[in-house]
Amino acid sequence: KQEVTQIPAALSVPEGENLVLNCSFTDSAIYNLQWFRQDPGKGLTSLLLIQSSQREQTSGRLNASLDKSSGRSTLYIAASQPGDSATYLCAVRPYNTDKLIFGTGTRLQVFP
Amino acid sequence: GAGVSQTPSNKVTEKGKYVELRCDPISGHTALYWYRQSLGQGPEFLIYFQGTGAADDSGLPNDRFFAVRPEGSVSTLKIQRTERGDSAVYLCASSQTSWAGNEQFFGPGTRLTVL
C-alpha cells in the first residue's frame, strides 16, 4: 500500500531563507508526483507536476526534484517571502490507479 | 469557467439529513475526481469519473455516499443519513483526460459540518 510522508510537519523561518520541504513515498511504481499549496480554508493550488521520467521541474522560485528509485521528492523554495506561508502537500499517482495519494503536508510560516 | 467551482462553499446540516454537494469542472475536462479532507490531513480519494461513468468508486466509505455525473460535466456528491464523522472538506478536481500523466486541478472545496 502506497504511503506518503512529509517532513517536517511544520516550519517557521525568517523572510529571505532558502527552504527544502521533503516528501517520501513507499512504492516507486508511480506515474507522477504533484506538489500543491493550500492556504487556510482554501482549496489546493497545483505548483509543480513531475512525470516519472523526469528528474526535476522549475517554476519561478520553486524547484521540485524527484528520485523515484529512492522514493523521494524535495520542493526547494528560494528567497522565501511571507506570502509563501501556507501548507504544502505532495501527492503521487500510483500505477494502475486513477487517484492521488497525499501526504499530510508541511505547514510553512515565513515571518518578516 | 476558468477553474473548478464547487457549491455551496459551506454546508451545515443535522445528523441524519441528506446533503448534495456540486462540482463544476474546468470546461472540456473529461476526468473528474472527488476527495475528502479531514482537519490536519491530506485529501483522501473518494471516486473518479471518466465522462459520465464512475470508473473507480473504491474510496467511497459506505453506501450512504453516492455520486453522479449524468452529462459528463457537472457532478453531484450525495450523502444520505449524514453522521458527525462525515464532517470534512469535500474537494473536487478535474483533469483534461484520463491519461495518467495529466495534472489534476482542484476546486475550493465544500466544508460540510454535521451537527
Short mmCIF file of C-alpha atoms in Angstrom, two decimals:
data_model
loop_
_atom_site.label_atom_id
_atom_site.label_comp_id
_atom_site.label_asym_id
_atom_site.label_seq_id
_atom_site.Cartn_x
_atom_site.Cartn_y
_atom_site.Cartn_z
CA LYS A 1 0.00 0.00 0.00
CA GLN A 2 1.40 3.35 -1.05
CA GLU A 3 2.14 5.74 1.82
CA VAL A 4 3.33 9.32 1.51
CA THR A 5 5.17 11.10 4.32
CA GLN A 6 6.15 14.74 4.56
CA ILE A 7 8.82 16.11 6.85
CA PRO A 8 8.84 18.45 8.65
CA ALA A 9 5.20 18.77 9.67
CA ALA A 10 5.70 22.47 10.40
CA LEU A 11 8.40 25.01 9.65
CA SER A 12 8.82 28.64 10.70
CA VAL A 13 11.56 30.73 9.09
CA PRO A 14 12.51 34.38 8.61
CA GLU A 15 11.96 36.02 5.28
CA GLY A 16 14.71 35.51 2.71
CA GLU A 17 15.75 31.99 3.68
CA ASN A 18 16.04 29.18 1.15
CA LEU A 19 13.90 26.20 2.16
CA VAL A 20 13.69 22.49 1.43
CA LEU A 21 10.49 20.54 2.01
CA ASN A 22 10.69 16.76 1.89
CA CYS A 23 8.29 14.14 0.61
CA SER A 24 8.85 10.39 0.67
CA PHE A 25 6.76 7.54 -0.72
CA THR A 26 6.95 3.81 -0.13
CA ASP A 27 6.27 2.43 -3.62
CA SER A 28 8.25 3.70 -6.60
CA ALA A 29 5.66 2.50 -9.13
CA ILE A 30 4.17 5.92 -9.84
CA TYR A 31 3.16 7.84 -12.93
CA ASN A 32 3.93 11.27 -11.48
CA LEU A 33 4.22 13.41 -8.37
CA GLN A 34 2.47 16.72 -7.80
CA TRP A 35 3.22 19.49 -5.30
CA PHE A 36 0.32 21.65 -4.10
CA ARG A 37 -0.12 24.71 -1.96
CA GLN A 38 -3.13 25.10 0.35
CA ASP A 39 -3.99 28.36 2.07
CA PRO A 40 -6.12 28.19 5.25
CA GLY A 41 -9.73 27.37 4.44
CA LYS A 42 -9.00 27.15 0.72
CA GLY A 43 -8.63 24.51 -1.95
CA LEU A 44 -5.40 23.19 -3.46
CA THR A 45 -3.30 25.12 -5.97
CA SER A 46 -1.10 22.97 -8.17
CA LEU A 47 2.52 24.16 -8.08
CA LEU A 48 4.55 21.60 -10.00
CA LEU A 49 3.95 18.25 -11.69
CA ILE A 50 6.89 15.89 -12.24
CA GLN A 51 6.38 12.91 -14.53
CA SER A 52 8.07 9.65 -13.51
CA SER A 53 10.60 10.01 -16.31
CA GLN A 54 11.67 13.48 -15.18
CA ARG A 55 14.18 14.47 -12.51
CA GLU A 56 13.01 17.98 -11.74
CA GLN A 57 10.67 20.83 -12.60
CA THR A 58 11.06 24.55 -12.00
CA SER A 59 8.61 27.41 -11.74
CA GLY A 60 9.88 30.80 -10.64
CA ARG A 61 11.39 30.48 -7.15
CA LEU A 62 10.22 26.86 -6.86
CA ASN A 63 12.17 23.78 -7.87
CA ALA A 64 10.96 20.25 -7.32
CA SER A 65 13.12 17.17 -7.75
CA LEU A 66 12.14 13.53 -8.00
CA ASP A 67 14.23 10.45 -7.22
CA LYS A 68 11.76 7.70 -7.98
CA SER A 69 14.03 4.79 -7.16
CA SER A 70 14.61 6.04 -3.63
CA GLY A 71 11.02 7.23 -3.17
CA ARG A 72 11.85 10.86 -2.52
CA SER A 73 10.96 14.32 -3.74
CA THR A 74 12.03 17.71 -2.49
CA LEU A 75 10.48 21.13 -3.00
CA TYR A 76 13.04 23.90 -2.89
CA ILE A 77 11.79 27.45 -2.26
CA ALA A 78 14.33 30.18 -2.92
CA ALA A 79 14.34 33.52 -1.10
CA SER A 80 11.19 32.81 0.89
CA GLN A 81 8.59 35.55 1.38
CA PRO A 82 5.74 35.99 3.88
CA GLY A 83 3.32 35.33 1.02
CA ASP A 84 4.75 31.80 0.78
CA SER A 85 3.14 30.98 4.14
CA ALA A 86 0.75 28.07 3.54
CA THR A 87 0.55 24.29 3.79
CA TYR A 88 2.46 22.41 1.10
CA LEU A 89 1.19 18.98 0.08
CA CYS A 90 2.78 16.39 -2.14
CA ALA A 91 0.83 13.64 -3.87
CA VAL A 92 1.76 10.65 -6.02
CA ARG A 93 -0.28 8.90 -8.70
CA PRO A 94 0.43 5.17 -8.40
CA TYR A 95 0.44 2.80 -11.37
CA ASN A 96 -2.92 1.27 -12.25
CA THR A 97 -4.95 3.75 -10.26
CA ASP A 98 -6.68 6.99 -11.06
CA LYS A 99 -6.27 8.63 -7.70
CA LEU A 100 -3.68 10.77 -6.00
CA ILE A 101 -2.24 9.64 -2.66
CA PHE A 102 -1.43 12.62 -0.48
CA GLY A 103 0.94 13.29 2.36
CA THR A 104 -0.26 15.18 5.43
CA GLY A 105 1.56 18.34 4.42
CA THR A 106 4.17 20.75 5.73
CA ARG A 107 2.78 23.92 7.32
CA LEU A 108 5.14 26.76 6.45
CA GLN A 109 5.25 30.16 8.10
CA VAL A 110 7.59 32.84 6.78
CA PHE A 111 7.82 35.85 9.07
CA PRO A 112 9.06 39.33 8.08
CA GLY B 1 -15.32 28.96 -16.12
CA ALA B 2 -11.63 29.44 -15.58
CA GLY B 3 -11.31 26.91 -12.78
CA VAL B 4 -13.12 24.19 -10.89
CA SER B 5 -16.03 25.58 -8.90
CA GLN B 6 -17.90 23.98 -6.01
CA THR B 7 -21.15 24.88 -4.32
CA PRO B 8 -22.03 25.51 -1.60
CA SER B 9 -18.80 26.70 -0.02
CA ASN B 10 -20.14 25.82 3.40
CA LYS B 11 -22.91 23.45 4.43
CA VAL B 12 -24.17 22.91 7.96
CA THR B 13 -26.66 20.13 8.49
CA GLU B 14 -28.06 17.98 11.24
CA LYS B 15 -27.26 14.36 11.85
CA GLY B 16 -29.48 12.13 9.75
CA LYS B 17 -30.16 14.66 6.99
CA TYR B 18 -29.43 14.31 3.28
CA VAL B 19 -26.96 16.64 1.52
CA GLU B 20 -25.85 17.28 -2.04
CA LEU B 21 -22.55 18.86 -2.99
CA ARG B 22 -21.99 20.18 -6.50
CA CYS B 23 -18.85 20.38 -8.64
CA ASP B 24 -18.37 22.20 -11.95
CA PRO B 25 -15.13 21.05 -13.60
CA ILE B 26 -12.96 23.05 -15.94
CA SER B 27 -14.69 23.26 -19.30
CA GLY B 28 -13.66 20.41 -21.58
CA HIS B 29 -12.13 18.26 -18.82
CA THR B 30 -13.37 14.71 -19.13
CA ALA B 31 -11.97 13.32 -15.87
CA LEU B 32 -13.46 14.35 -12.53
CA TYR B 33 -12.43 13.33 -9.00
CA TRP B 34 -13.88 13.73 -5.52
CA TYR B 35 -11.67 13.77 -2.42
CA ARG B 36 -12.37 14.32 1.27
CA GLN B 37 -10.03 16.18 3.61
CA SER B 38 -10.27 15.96 7.39
CA LEU B 39 -8.63 18.54 9.63
CA GLY B 40 -4.85 18.28 9.60
CA GLN B 41 -4.82 15.51 6.99
CA GLY B 42 -4.16 15.29 3.29
CA PRO B 43 -7.11 14.71 0.94
CA GLU B 44 -8.33 11.14 0.53
CA PHE B 45 -9.75 9.81 -2.71
CA LEU B 46 -13.47 9.03 -2.92
CA ILE B 47 -14.50 8.50 -6.56
CA TYR B 48 -13.34 9.12 -10.12
CA PHE B 49 -15.44 9.73 -13.24
CA GLN B 50 -14.34 9.38 -16.83
CA GLY B 51 -17.12 11.01 -18.80
CA THR B 52 -20.48 10.01 -17.35
CA GLY B 53 -19.44 6.78 -15.71
CA ALA B 54 -17.86 6.16 -12.33
CA ALA B 55 -14.62 4.42 -13.30
CA ASP B 56 -13.42 3.93 -9.72
CA ASP B 57 -15.57 4.33 -6.60
CA SER B 58 -13.29 2.37 -4.30
CA GLY B 59 -12.81 5.32 -1.95
CA LEU B 60 -16.45 5.80 -1.02
CA PRO B 61 -16.59 4.91 2.69
CA ASN B 62 -20.02 3.21 2.64
CA ASP B 63 -23.30 3.05 0.77
CA ARG B 64 -24.53 6.32 2.23
CA PHE B 65 -22.25 8.05 -0.25
CA PHE B 66 -23.15 8.26 -3.93
CA ALA B 67 -22.05 10.48 -6.81
CA VAL B 68 -23.37 11.14 -10.30
CA ARG B 69 -22.24 12.93 -13.43
CA PRO B 70 -25.18 12.46 -15.82
CA GLU B 71 -23.99 14.62 -18.72
CA GLY B 72 -20.26 14.22 -18.30
CA SER B 73 -19.74 17.70 -16.90
CA VAL B 74 -21.24 18.75 -13.55
CA SER B 75 -21.06 16.19 -10.76
CA THR B 76 -23.07 15.87 -7.56
CA LEU B 77 -21.88 14.05 -4.45
CA LYS B 78 -24.81 12.84 -2.38
CA ILE B 79 -24.65 11.81 1.26
CA GLN B 80 -27.61 10.15 2.93
CA ARG B 81 -28.28 9.95 6.68
CA THR B 82 -25.33 12.16 7.49
CA GLU B 83 -23.22 11.38 10.54
CA ARG B 84 -20.96 13.64 12.59
CA GLY B 85 -17.97 11.74 11.22
CA ASP B 86 -18.85 12.94 7.72
CA SER B 87 -17.77 16.46 8.70
CA ALA B 88 -14.84 17.40 6.45
CA VAL B 89 -13.92 19.47 3.42
CA TYR B 90 -15.05 17.82 0.21
CA LEU B 91 -12.77 18.66 -2.71
CA CYS B 92 -13.43 18.19 -6.39
CA ALA B 93 -10.73 18.04 -9.07
CA SER B 94 -10.69 17.69 -12.83
CA SER B 95 -8.12 16.84 -15.47
CA GLN B 96 -8.13 17.18 -19.22
CA THR B 97 -8.32 13.46 -19.92
CA SER B 98 -7.87 10.25 -18.03
CA TRP B 99 -4.25 9.96 -19.17
CA ALA B 100 -2.23 9.12 -16.11
CA GLY B 101 0.26 11.93 -16.61
CA ASN B 102 -2.32 14.66 -16.51
CA GLU B 103 -2.31 17.32 -13.83
CA GLN B 104 -5.32 17.47 -11.52
CA PHE B 105 -6.80 20.90 -10.78
CA PHE B 106 -8.74 21.36 -7.58
CA GLY B 107 -11.72 23.48 -6.62
CA PRO B 108 -12.04 25.50 -3.39
CA GLY B 109 -13.96 22.74 -1.62
CA THR B 110 -17.20 22.49 0.33
CA ARG B 111 -16.86 22.50 4.09
CA LEU B 112 -19.51 20.14 5.49
CA THR B 113 -20.39 20.32 9.17
CA VAL B 114 -22.77 17.75 10.61
CA LEU B 115 -24.16 18.77 14.00
#
